[in-house]
Short mmCIF file of C-alpha atoms in Angstrom, two decimals:
data_model
loop_
_atom_site.label_atom_id
_atom_site.label_comp_id
_atom_site.label_asym_id
_atom_site.label_seq_id
_atom_site.Cartn_x
_atom_site.Cartn_y
_atom_site.Cartn_z
CA UNK N 1 10.06 -21.71 -16.94
CA UNK N 2 7.13 -18.96 -15.93
CA UNK N 3 6.98 -16.03 -17.80
CA UNK N 4 7.46 -12.60 -16.02
CA UNK N 5 4.52 -10.30 -15.30
CA UNK N 6 3.79 -6.40 -15.29
CA UNK N 7 4.24 -5.62 -11.62
CA UNK N 8 1.30 -4.14 -11.67
CA UNK N 9 -1.86 -5.65 -9.79
CA UNK N 10 -4.42 -7.50 -11.92
CA UNK N 11 -1.99 -7.09 -15.11
CA UNK N 12 -1.58 -10.35 -16.80
CA UNK N 13 0.83 -8.99 -19.64
CA UNK N 14 4.87 -9.80 -19.84
CA UNK N 15 7.56 -7.68 -18.67
CA UNK N 16 9.18 -5.42 -21.85
CA UNK N 17 11.50 -3.45 -19.86
CA UNK N 18 12.28 -2.57 -16.46
CA UNK N 19 12.59 1.28 -15.14
CA UNK N 20 14.76 2.64 -12.55
CA UNK N 21 12.78 4.69 -10.26
CA UNK N 22 13.38 6.66 -7.00
CA UNK N 23 11.01 7.22 -4.72
CA UNK N 24 11.82 8.93 -1.33
CA UNK N 25 14.95 8.16 -1.26
CA UNK N 26 15.14 4.30 -2.35
CA UNK N 27 15.83 3.55 -5.54
CA UNK N 28 13.96 0.65 -6.95
CA UNK N 29 13.39 -1.01 -10.70
CA UNK N 30 10.05 -1.48 -11.76
CA UNK N 31 9.63 -4.61 -14.12
CA UNK N 32 6.28 -3.57 -15.83
CA UNK N 33 4.29 -3.84 -19.29
CA UNK N 34 4.59 -1.65 -22.56
CA UNK N 35 1.29 0.16 -21.42
CA UNK N 36 2.02 1.18 -17.85
CA UNK N 37 5.92 1.58 -19.26
CA UNK N 38 3.69 4.15 -21.55
CA UNK N 39 1.52 5.18 -18.71
CA UNK N 40 4.93 5.97 -16.14
CA UNK N 41 6.41 8.15 -18.47
CA UNK N 42 4.21 9.93 -19.44
CA UNK N 43 2.98 10.66 -15.75
CA UNK N 44 -0.47 9.09 -16.65
CA UNK N 45 0.63 7.31 -13.82
CA UNK N 46 0.84 9.37 -10.04
CA UNK N 47 3.62 8.54 -7.48
CA UNK N 48 1.56 7.65 -5.20
CA UNK N 49 0.18 4.71 -7.36
CA UNK N 50 3.64 3.95 -7.88
CA UNK N 51 4.53 3.58 -4.13
CA UNK N 52 1.21 1.21 -3.76
CA UNK N 53 2.42 -1.10 -5.82
CA UNK N 54 5.89 -0.94 -4.46
CA UNK N 55 5.15 -1.50 -1.66
CA UNK N 56 2.91 -4.23 -2.30
CA UNK N 57 5.03 -6.26 -3.99
CA UNK N 58 8.61 -5.38 -1.94
CA UNK N 59 7.35 -4.06 1.35
CA UNK N 60 8.49 -0.32 2.71
CA UNK N 61 11.69 -1.04 2.46
CA UNK N 62 11.90 -2.02 -1.48
CA UNK N 63 14.96 -2.51 -2.88
CA UNK N 64 17.93 -0.48 -3.85
#
């Protein structure tokens, strides 16, 4: 079975954590690598960038 990779485009790092996120009233779970998890936790990655990644992977409805 193939190893799961980070949700972020162009990131080939393995998933190390699943982060819960509520964006525009919709709950999402982001499977991310350690570096991106740290950046999200510290606010380095803007909410707008998270929205782009979510819509790119799950469509405009997101996941519940």
